[in-house]
Coordinates of C-alpha atoms in Angstrom, one line a residue:
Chain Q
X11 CA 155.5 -108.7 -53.2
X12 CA 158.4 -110.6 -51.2
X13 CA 159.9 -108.9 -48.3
X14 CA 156.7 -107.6 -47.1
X15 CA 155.9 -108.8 -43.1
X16 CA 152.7 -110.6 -42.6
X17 CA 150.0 -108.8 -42.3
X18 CA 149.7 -107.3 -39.1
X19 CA 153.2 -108.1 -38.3
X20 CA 155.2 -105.2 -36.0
X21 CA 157.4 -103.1 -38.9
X22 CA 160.8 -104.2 -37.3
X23 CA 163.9 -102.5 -37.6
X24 CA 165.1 -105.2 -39.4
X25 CA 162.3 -105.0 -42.2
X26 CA 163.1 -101.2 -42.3
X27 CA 166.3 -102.2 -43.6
X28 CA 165.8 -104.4 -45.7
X29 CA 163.2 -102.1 -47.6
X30 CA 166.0 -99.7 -47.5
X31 CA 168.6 -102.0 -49.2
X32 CA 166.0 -102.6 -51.9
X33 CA 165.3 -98.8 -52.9
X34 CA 168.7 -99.2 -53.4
X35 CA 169.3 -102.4 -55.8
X36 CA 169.2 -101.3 -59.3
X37 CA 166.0 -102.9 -60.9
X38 CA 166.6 -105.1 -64.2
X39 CA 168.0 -102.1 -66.9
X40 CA 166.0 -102.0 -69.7
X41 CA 166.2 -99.1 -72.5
X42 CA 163.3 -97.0 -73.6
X43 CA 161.5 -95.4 -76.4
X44 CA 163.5 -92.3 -75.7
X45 CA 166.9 -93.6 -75.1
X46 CA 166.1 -94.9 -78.4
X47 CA 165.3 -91.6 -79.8
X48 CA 167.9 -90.0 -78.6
X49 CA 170.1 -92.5 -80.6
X50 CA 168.4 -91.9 -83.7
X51 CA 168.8 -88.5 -83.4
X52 CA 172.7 -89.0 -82.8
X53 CA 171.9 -91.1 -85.9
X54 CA 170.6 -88.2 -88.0
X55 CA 171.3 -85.0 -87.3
X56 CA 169.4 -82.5 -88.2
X57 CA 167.8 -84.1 -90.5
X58 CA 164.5 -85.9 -90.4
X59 CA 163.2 -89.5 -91.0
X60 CA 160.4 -90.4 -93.0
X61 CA 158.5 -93.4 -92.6
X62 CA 158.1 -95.8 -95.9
X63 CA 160.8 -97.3 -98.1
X64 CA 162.4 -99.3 -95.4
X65 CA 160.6 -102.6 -94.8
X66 CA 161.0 -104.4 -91.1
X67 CA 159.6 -108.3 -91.0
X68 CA 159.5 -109.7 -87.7
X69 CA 156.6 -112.2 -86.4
X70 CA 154.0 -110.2 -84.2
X71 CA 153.4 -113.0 -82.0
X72 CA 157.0 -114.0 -81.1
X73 CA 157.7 -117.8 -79.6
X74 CA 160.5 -117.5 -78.4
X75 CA 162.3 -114.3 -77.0
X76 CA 166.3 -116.0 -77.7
X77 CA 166.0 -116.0 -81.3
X78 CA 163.5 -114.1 -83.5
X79 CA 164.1 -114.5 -87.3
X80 CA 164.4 -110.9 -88.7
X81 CA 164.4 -109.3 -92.5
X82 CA 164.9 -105.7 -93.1
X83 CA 164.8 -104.6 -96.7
X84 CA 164.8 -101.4 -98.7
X85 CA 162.8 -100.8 -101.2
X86 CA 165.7 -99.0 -103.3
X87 CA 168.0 -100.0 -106.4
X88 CA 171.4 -101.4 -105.5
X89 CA 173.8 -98.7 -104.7
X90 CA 171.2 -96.4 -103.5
X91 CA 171.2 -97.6 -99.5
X92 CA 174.0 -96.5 -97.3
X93 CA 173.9 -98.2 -94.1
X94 CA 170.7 -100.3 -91.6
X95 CA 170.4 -99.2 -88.3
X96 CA 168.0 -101.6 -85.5
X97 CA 167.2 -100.5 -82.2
X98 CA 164.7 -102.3 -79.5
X99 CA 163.2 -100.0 -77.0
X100 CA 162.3 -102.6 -74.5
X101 CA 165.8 -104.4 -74.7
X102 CA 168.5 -103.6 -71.7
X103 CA 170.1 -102.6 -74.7
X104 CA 168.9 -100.7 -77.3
X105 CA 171.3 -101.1 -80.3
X106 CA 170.2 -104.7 -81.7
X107 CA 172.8 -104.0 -85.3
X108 CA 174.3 -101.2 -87.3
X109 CA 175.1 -102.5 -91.1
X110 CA 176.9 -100.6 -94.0
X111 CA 176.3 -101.5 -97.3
X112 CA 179.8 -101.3 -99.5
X113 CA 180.3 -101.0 -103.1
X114 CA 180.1 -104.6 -104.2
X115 CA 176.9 -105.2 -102.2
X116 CA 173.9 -106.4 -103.7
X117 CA 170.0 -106.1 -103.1
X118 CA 169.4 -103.7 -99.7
X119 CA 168.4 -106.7 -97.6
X120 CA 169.6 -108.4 -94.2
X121 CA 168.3 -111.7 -92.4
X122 CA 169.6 -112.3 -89.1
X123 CA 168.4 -113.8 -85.8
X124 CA 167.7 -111.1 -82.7
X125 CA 166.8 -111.4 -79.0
X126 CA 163.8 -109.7 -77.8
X127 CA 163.3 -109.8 -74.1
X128 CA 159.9 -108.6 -73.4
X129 CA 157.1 -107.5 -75.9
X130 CA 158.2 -104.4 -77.6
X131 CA 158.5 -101.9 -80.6
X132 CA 161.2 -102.6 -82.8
X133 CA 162.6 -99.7 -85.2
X134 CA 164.7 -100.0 -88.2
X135 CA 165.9 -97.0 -90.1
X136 CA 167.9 -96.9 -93.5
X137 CA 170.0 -94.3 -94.2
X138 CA 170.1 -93.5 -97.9
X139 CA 173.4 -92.0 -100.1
X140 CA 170.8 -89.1 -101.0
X141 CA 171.2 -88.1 -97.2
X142 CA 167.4 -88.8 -96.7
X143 CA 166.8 -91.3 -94.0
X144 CA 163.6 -93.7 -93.9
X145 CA 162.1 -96.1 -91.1
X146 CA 159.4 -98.9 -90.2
X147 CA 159.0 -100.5 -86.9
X148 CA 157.0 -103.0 -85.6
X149 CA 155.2 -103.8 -82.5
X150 CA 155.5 -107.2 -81.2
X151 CA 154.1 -109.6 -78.0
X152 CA 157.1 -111.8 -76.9
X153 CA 155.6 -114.7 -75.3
X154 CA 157.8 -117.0 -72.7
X155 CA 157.7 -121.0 -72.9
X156 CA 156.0 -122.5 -70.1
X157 CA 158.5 -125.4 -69.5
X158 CA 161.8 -123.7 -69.5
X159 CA 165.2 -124.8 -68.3
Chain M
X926 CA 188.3 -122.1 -83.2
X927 CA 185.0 -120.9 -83.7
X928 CA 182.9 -123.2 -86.6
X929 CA 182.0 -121.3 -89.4
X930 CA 178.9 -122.4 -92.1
X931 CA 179.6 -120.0 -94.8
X932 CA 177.3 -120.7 -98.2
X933 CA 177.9 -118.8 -101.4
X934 CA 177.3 -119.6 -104.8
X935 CA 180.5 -121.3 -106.3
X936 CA 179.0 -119.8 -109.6
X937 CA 177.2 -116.8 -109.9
X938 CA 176.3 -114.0 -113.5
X939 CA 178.3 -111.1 -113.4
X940 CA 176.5 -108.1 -111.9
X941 CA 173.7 -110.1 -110.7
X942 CA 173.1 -110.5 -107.3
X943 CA 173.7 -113.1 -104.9
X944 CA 172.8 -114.2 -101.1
X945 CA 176.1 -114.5 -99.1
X946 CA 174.9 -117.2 -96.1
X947 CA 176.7 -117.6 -92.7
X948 CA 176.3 -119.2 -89.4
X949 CA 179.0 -118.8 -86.7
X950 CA 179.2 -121.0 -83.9
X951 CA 179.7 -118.6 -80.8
X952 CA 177.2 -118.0 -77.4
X953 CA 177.2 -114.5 -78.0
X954 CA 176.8 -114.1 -74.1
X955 CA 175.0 -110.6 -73.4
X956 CA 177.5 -109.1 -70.2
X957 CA 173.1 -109.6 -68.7
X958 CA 173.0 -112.5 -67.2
X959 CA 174.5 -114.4 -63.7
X960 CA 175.6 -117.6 -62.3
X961 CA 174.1 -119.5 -60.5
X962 CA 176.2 -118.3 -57.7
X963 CA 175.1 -114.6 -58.9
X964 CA 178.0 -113.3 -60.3
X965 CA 177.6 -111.5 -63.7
X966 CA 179.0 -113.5 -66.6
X967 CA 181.2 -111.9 -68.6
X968 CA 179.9 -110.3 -72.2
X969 CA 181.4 -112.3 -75.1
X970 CA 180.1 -111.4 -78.4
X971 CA 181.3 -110.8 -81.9
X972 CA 181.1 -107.3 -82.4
X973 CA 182.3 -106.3 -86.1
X974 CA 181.9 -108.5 -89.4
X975 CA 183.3 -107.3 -93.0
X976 CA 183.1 -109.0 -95.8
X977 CA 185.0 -107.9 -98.7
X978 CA 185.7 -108.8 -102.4
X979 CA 189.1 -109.0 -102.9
X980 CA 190.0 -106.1 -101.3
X981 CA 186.3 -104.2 -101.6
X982 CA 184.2 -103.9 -99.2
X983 CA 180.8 -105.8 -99.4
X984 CA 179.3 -105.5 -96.4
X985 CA 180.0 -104.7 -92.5
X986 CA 178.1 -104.9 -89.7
X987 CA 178.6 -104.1 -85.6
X988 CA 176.8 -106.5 -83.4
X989 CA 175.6 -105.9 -80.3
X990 CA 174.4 -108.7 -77.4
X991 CA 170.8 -108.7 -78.8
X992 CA 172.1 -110.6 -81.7
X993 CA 171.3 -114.2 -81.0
X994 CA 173.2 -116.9 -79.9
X995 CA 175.2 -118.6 -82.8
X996 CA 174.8 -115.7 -85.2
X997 CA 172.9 -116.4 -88.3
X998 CA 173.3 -113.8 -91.4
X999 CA 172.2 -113.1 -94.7
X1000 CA 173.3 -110.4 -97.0
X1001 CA 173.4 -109.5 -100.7
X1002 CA 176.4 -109.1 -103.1
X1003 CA 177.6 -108.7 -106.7
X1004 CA 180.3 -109.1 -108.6
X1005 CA 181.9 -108.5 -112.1
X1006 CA 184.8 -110.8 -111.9
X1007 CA 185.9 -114.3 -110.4
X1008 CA 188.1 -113.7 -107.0
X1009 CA 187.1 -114.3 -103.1
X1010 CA 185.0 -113.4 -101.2
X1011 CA 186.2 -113.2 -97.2
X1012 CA 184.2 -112.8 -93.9
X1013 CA 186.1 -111.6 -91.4
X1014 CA 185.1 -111.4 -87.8
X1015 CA 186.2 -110.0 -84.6
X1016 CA 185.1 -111.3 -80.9
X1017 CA 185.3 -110.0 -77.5
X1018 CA 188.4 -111.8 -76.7
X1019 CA 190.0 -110.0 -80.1
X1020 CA 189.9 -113.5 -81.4
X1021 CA 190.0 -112.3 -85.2
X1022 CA 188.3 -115.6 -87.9
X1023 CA 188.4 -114.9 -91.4
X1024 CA 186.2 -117.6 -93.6
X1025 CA 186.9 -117.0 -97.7
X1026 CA 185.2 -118.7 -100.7
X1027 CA 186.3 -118.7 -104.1
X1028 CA 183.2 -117.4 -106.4
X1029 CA 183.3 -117.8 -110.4
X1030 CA 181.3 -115.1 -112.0
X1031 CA 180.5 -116.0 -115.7
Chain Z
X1124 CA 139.5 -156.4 -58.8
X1125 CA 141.3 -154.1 -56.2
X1126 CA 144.2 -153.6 -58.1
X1127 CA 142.4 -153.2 -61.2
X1128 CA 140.4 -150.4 -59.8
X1129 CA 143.0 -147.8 -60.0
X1130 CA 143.6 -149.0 -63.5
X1131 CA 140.3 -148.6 -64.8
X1132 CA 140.2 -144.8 -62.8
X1133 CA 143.0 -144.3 -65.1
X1134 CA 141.7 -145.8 -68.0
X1135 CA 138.5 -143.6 -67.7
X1136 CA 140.6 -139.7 -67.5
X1137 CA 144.0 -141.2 -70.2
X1138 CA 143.8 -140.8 -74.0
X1139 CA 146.6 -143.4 -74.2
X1140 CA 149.4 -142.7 -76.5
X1141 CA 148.2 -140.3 -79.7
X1142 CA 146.8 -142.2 -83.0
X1143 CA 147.1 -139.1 -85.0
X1144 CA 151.1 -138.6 -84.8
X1145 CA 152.2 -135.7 -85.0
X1146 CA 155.7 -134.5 -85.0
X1147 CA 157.2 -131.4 -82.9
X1148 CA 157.9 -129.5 -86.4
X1149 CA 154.2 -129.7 -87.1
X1150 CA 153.4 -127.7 -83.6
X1151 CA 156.5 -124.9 -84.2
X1152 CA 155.7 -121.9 -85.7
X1153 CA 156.2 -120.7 -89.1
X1154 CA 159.7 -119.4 -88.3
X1155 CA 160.9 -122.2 -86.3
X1156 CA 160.0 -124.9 -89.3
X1157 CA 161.8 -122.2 -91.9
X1158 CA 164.4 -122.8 -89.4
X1159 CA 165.1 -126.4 -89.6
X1160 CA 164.1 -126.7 -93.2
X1161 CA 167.4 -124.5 -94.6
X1162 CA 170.9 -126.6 -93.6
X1163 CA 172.1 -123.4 -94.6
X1164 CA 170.4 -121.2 -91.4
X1165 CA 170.0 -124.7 -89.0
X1166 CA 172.2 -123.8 -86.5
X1167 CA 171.9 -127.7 -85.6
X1168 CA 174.6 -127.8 -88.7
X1169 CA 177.1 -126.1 -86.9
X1170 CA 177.4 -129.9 -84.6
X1171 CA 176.5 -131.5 -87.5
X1172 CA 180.1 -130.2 -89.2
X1173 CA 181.6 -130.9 -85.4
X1174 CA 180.4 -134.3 -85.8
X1175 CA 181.3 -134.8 -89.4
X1176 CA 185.0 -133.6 -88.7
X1177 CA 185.2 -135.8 -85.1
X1178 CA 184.1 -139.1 -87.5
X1179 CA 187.5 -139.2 -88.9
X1180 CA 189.3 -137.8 -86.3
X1181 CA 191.8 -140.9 -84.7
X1182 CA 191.6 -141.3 -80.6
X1183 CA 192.8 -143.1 -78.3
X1184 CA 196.3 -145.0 -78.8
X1185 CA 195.1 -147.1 -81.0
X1186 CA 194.8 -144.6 -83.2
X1187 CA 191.3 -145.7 -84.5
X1188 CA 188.7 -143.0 -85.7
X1189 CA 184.7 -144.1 -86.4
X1190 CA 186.0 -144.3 -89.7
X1191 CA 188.5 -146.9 -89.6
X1192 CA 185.7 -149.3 -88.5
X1193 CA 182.5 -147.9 -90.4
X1194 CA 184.0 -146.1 -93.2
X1195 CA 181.9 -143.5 -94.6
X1196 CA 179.1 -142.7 -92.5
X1197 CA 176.9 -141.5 -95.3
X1198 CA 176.8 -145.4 -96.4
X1199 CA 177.6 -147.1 -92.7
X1200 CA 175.2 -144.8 -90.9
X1201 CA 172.1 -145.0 -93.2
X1202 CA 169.4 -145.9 -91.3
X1203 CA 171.0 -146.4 -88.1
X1204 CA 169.0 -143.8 -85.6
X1205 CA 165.6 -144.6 -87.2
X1206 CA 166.4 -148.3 -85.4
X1207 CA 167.6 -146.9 -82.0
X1208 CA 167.1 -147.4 -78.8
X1209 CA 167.2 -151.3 -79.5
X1210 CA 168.2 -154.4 -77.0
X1211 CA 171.8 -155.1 -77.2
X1212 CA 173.1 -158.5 -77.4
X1213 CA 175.7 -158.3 -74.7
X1214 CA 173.6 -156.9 -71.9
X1215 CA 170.4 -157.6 -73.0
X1216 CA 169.3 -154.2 -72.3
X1217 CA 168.1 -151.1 -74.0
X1218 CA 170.8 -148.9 -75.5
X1219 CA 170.4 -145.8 -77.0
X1220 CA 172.7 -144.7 -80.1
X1221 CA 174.1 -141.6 -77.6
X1222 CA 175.3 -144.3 -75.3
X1223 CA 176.4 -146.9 -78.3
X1224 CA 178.7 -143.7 -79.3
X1225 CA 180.1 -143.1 -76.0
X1226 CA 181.1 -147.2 -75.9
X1227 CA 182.5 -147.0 -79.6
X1228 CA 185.0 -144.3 -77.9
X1229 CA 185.9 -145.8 -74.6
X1230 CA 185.5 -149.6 -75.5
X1231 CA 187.1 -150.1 -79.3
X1232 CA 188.7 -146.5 -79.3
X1233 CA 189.8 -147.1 -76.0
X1234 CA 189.9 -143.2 -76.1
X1235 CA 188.7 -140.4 -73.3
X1236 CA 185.2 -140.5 -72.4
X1237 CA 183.2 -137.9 -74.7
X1238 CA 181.7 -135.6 -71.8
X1239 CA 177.6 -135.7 -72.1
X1240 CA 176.0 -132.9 -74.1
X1241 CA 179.7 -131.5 -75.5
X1242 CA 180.0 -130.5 -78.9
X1243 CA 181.9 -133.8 -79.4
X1244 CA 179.4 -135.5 -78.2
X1245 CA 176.5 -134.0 -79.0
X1246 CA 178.0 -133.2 -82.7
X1247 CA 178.4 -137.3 -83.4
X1248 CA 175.4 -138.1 -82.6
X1249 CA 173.8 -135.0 -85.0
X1250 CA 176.3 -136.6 -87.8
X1251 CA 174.9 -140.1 -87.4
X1252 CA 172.0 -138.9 -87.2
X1253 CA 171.0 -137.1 -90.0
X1254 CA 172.3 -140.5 -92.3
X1255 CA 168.7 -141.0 -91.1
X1256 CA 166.8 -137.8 -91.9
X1257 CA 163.9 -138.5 -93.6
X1258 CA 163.0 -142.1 -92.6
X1259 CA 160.8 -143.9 -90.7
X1260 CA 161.2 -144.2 -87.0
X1261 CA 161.2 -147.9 -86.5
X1262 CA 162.4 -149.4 -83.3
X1263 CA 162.1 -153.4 -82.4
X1264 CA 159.0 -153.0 -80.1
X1265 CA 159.4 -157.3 -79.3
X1266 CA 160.7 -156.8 -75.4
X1267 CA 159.6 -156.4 -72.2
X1268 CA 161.4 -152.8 -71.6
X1269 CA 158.8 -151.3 -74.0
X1270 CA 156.1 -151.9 -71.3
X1271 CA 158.5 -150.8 -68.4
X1272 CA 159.1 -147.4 -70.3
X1273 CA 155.7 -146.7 -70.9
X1274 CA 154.6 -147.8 -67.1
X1275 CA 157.2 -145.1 -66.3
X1276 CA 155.7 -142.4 -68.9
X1277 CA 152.5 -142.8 -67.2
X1278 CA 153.7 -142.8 -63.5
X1279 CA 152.9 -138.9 -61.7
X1280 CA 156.0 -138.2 -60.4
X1281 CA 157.6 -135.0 -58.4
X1282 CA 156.0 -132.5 -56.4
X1283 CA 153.2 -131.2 -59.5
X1284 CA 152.7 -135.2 -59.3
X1285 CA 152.2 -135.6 -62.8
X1286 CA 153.4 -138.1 -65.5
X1287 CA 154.8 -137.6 -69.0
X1288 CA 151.3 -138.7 -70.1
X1289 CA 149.3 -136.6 -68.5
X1290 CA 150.7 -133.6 -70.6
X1291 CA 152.5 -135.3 -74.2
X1292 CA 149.4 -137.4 -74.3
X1293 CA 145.9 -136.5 -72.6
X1294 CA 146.6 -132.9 -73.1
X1295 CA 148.7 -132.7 -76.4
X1296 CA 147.8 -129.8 -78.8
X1297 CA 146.5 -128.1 -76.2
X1298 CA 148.2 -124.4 -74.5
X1299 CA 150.3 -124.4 -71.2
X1300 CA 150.8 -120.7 -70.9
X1301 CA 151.1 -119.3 -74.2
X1302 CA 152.9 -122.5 -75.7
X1303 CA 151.4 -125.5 -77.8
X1304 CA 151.9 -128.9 -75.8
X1305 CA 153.4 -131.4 -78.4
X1306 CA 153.0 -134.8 -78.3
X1307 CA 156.3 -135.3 -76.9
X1308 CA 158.4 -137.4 -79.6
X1309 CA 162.0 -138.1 -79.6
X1310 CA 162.4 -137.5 -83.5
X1311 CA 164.6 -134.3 -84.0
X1312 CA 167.2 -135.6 -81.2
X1313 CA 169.9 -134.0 -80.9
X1314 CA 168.3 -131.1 -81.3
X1315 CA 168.8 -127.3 -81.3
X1316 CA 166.3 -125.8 -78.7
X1317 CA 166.1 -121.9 -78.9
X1318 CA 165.3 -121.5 -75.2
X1319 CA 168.8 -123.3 -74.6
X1320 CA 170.5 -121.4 -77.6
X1321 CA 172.3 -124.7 -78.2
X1322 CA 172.1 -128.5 -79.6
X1323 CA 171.2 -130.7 -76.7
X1324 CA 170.3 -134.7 -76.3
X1325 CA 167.1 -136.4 -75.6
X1326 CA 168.5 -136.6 -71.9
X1327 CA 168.7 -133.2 -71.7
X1328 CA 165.2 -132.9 -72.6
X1329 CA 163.7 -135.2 -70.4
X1330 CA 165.5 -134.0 -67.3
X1331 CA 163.8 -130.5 -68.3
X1332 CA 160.5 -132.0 -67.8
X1333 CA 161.4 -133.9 -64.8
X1334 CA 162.8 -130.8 -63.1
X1335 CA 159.8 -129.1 -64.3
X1336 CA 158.0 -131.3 -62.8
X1337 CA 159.9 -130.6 -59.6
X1338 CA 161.0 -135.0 -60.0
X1339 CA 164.5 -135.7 -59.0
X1340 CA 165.5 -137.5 -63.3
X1341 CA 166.4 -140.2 -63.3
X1342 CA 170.9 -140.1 -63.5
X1343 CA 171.8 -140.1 -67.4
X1344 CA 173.1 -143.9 -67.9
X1345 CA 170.2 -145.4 -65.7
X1346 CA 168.0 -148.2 -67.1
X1347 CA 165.2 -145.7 -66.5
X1348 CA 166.1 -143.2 -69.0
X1349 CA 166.7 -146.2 -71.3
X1350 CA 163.4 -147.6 -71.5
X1351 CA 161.9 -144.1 -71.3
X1352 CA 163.7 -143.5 -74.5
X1353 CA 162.6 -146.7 -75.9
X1354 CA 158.9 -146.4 -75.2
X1355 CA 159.0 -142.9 -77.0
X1356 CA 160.8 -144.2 -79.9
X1357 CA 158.4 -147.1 -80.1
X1358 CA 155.3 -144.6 -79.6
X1359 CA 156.4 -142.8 -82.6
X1360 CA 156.7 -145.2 -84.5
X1361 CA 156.0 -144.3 -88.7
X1362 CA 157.5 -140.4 -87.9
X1363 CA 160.5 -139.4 -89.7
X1364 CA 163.6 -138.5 -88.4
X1365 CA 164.5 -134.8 -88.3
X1366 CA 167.7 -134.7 -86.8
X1367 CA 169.2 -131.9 -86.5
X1368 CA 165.5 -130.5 -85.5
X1369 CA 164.9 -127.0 -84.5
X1370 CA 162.6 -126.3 -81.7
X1371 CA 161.0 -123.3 -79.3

């Protein structure tokens, strides 16, 4: 709690407006489970997403928040997967990767490296060329290294 | 000049697939962070990436700052035919870098 | 007997340098060794490739690149970090291979200073060394600086007042915070750190832990961060080199 006069301290005008100035500073933007779900449902339509089929591999304990090693995979044959869509509800921005899958594409299946910045739920959702769409997620505690730069 | 590791296959089976490797060389700065005299740096990122197979499309993807610093990326491709395979990228600056391989398919 | 006191104090509370060696890699988690392991995903590669394409590159107007002297560096270079820091003839001091570079370029290139911890620089000394990957640290311990550097390792410095030993050996393996403390060797350098998101030197490094601290480091080129280098290497004697190493 900085800003805050010492206890018993006269509430000066000053303070006051300070405080004031604060109410007013926009606090560190970060998205959320609903802004999130609000994108999926721009995502979908009116259609509905089934969990399964889609499988999100992400370390539950992460190390470092700058670069998590990610896999997303769908358990489908080749051809079948249209496009992978990853979102992070905790992250200042939600929309971590949207990938399309083209005609000469192989096995459904990504690696890539993503930044989490806080301990979060991480959704991944495969949209199929049936129309169907299918998602996991996965939980995750981001820990922060003690000696940093 | 960005630096670009791409790895493919110089020989791969026709219609089997194969792992298309890259790593690009770029800070992928978020638009999130300050100075150290508090002014907001810039976003620089790469946003879009196609590869393509001759002229089909493989595999595209649109990146956003929560992709780590120099991007790593692994997808999956087959082909039925020798030809070349291209990445090509595009960056905040517009700064467009197109890596190609040639690939054998026996 | 007074100034052995202290000594003994110290004696009673240090491990003294670890036995059991154990490398960085060994204390990184599953995804940060997967990491390292693939050239293909090492993002230390991408300096690596820097450095392999600076090697032949002429400078200077002389026109010389590393290559005109040592040829190919797969064959020159073999070797070469596992034996750094050592005492150089001329100055009978402790030179590290990042320094040895930078003379290569200004003294027999007679080219521009390579700016510390650019891709340049930082990219030769990833090229170089990785011609060692694999093999035994083994630095000439037969010199006074050896003992200097490890004096300085075990001196508390800054306003935490503590020393490199007090963490990297009495209290290595276990947590600060959520994070392993490892032993603190200078194998991997330079080496791609993910809380920097980029390749940095061994100086880099150890001014991190001196500003963590809260110890004003030691400047880059000072005899200091020389025989603080040295001591490590010598310490770790028997590990392997991992350059380019990947690390939390």
């Amino acid at each position: 709690m900085t800003g805050l006069p010492p206890r018993g301290a006269c509430v000066g005008r000053r303070f006051l407006l300070i405080a004031a100035a604060g109410t007013l500073l926009p606090a560190i933007a970060a998205a959320s489970p609903v802004q999130v779900a609000v994108l999926i449902r721009r995502l979908i339509g009116d259609a509905t997403v089934s969990e399964g089929r889609v499988k999100l591999d992400l370390p539950v304990l992460v190390e470092n928040g700058n670069t998590v090693a990610m896999t997303v995979s769908v358990d489908a044959p080749i051809g079948a997967v249209h496009s992978l869509h990853i979102f992070a509800e905790a992250n200042p921005l939600p929309e971590v990767l949207h990938a399309t899958f083209g005609p000469r594409a192989g096995v459904p299946r990504i690696q890539t490296r993503i930044r989490l910045a806080t301990s979060q739920t991480v959704v991944a959702i495969a949209r199929m060329r049936d129309g169907t769409f299918w998602q996991d997620s996965v939980e995750l505690l981001v820990t922060l290294a003690a000696c940093i730069d | 000049m960005v630096r670009v590791l791409l790895n493919v296959p110089k020989q791969v089976r026709k219609g089997e697939p194969f792992d298309v490797k890259l790593l690009i060389s770029h800070p992928m700065e978020s638009g999130q962070r300050r100075d150290a005299m508090g002014l907001a740096i810039p976003r620089d990122i790469v946003r879009r990436l196609v590869c393509t197979f001759d002229t089909e499309e493989v595999f595209g993807m649109d990146l956003f700052p929560a992709i780590a610093a120099n991007p790593f990326l692994v997808f999956s491709a087959q082909i039925e035919r020798s030809g070349t395979l291209s990445i090509m990228f595009t960056d905040d600056h517009g700064v467009v870098q197109t890596e190609t391989a040639a690939v054998e398919a026996v | 007997m007074k100034r052995l006191l202290p000594l003994l104090l110290l004696c009673s509370i240090a491990a003294g340098p670890p036995v059991d060696l154990r490398s960085g890699y060994d204390d990184a988690s599953a995804e940060t060794r997967a990491m390292q392991d693939d050239d293909g995903g090492n993002p230390g590669f991408l300096w690596v490739r820097e450095g392999e394409a600076q090697w032949s590159q002429p400078a200077g107007p002389l026109g010389k690149s590393c290559a005109s002297c040592h040829g190919d560096a797969t064959v020159s270079m073999r070797g070469v970090a596992a034996r750094y820091p050592l005492i150089d003839k001329a100055t009978n001091r402790p030179m590290t291979l990042d320094r040895r570079i930078g003379e290569c370029r200004t003294d027999r290139q007679q080219a521009e200073a390579l700016p510390p911890e650019s891709d340049a620089a930082l990219g030769l000394a990833a090229y170089v060394g990785l011609q060692s990957r694999g093999m035994p640290l083994n630095v000439d311990a037969d010199n006074p600086f050896v003992a200097a550097g490890r004096r300085l390792f075990e001196t508390r410095m800054g306003q935490l007042n503590l020393s490199c030993a007090q963490c990297h050996d009495d209290r290595a393996g276990m947590k600060l915070a959520g994070a392993v403390i490892p032993q603190g060797h200078p194998n991997g350098y330079p080496e791609y750190r993910l809380e920097w998101q980029a390749m940095g030197s061994l100086n880099r490094r150890l001014r991190n832990c001196m500003v963590g601290v809260r110890a004003e480091p030691f400047p880059p080129d000072s005899p200091e961060m020389a025989a603080l280098a040295l001591y490590l290497a010598v310490r770790a004697k028997g590990l392997k080199v991992e350059t380019p190493a990947v690390r939390p």
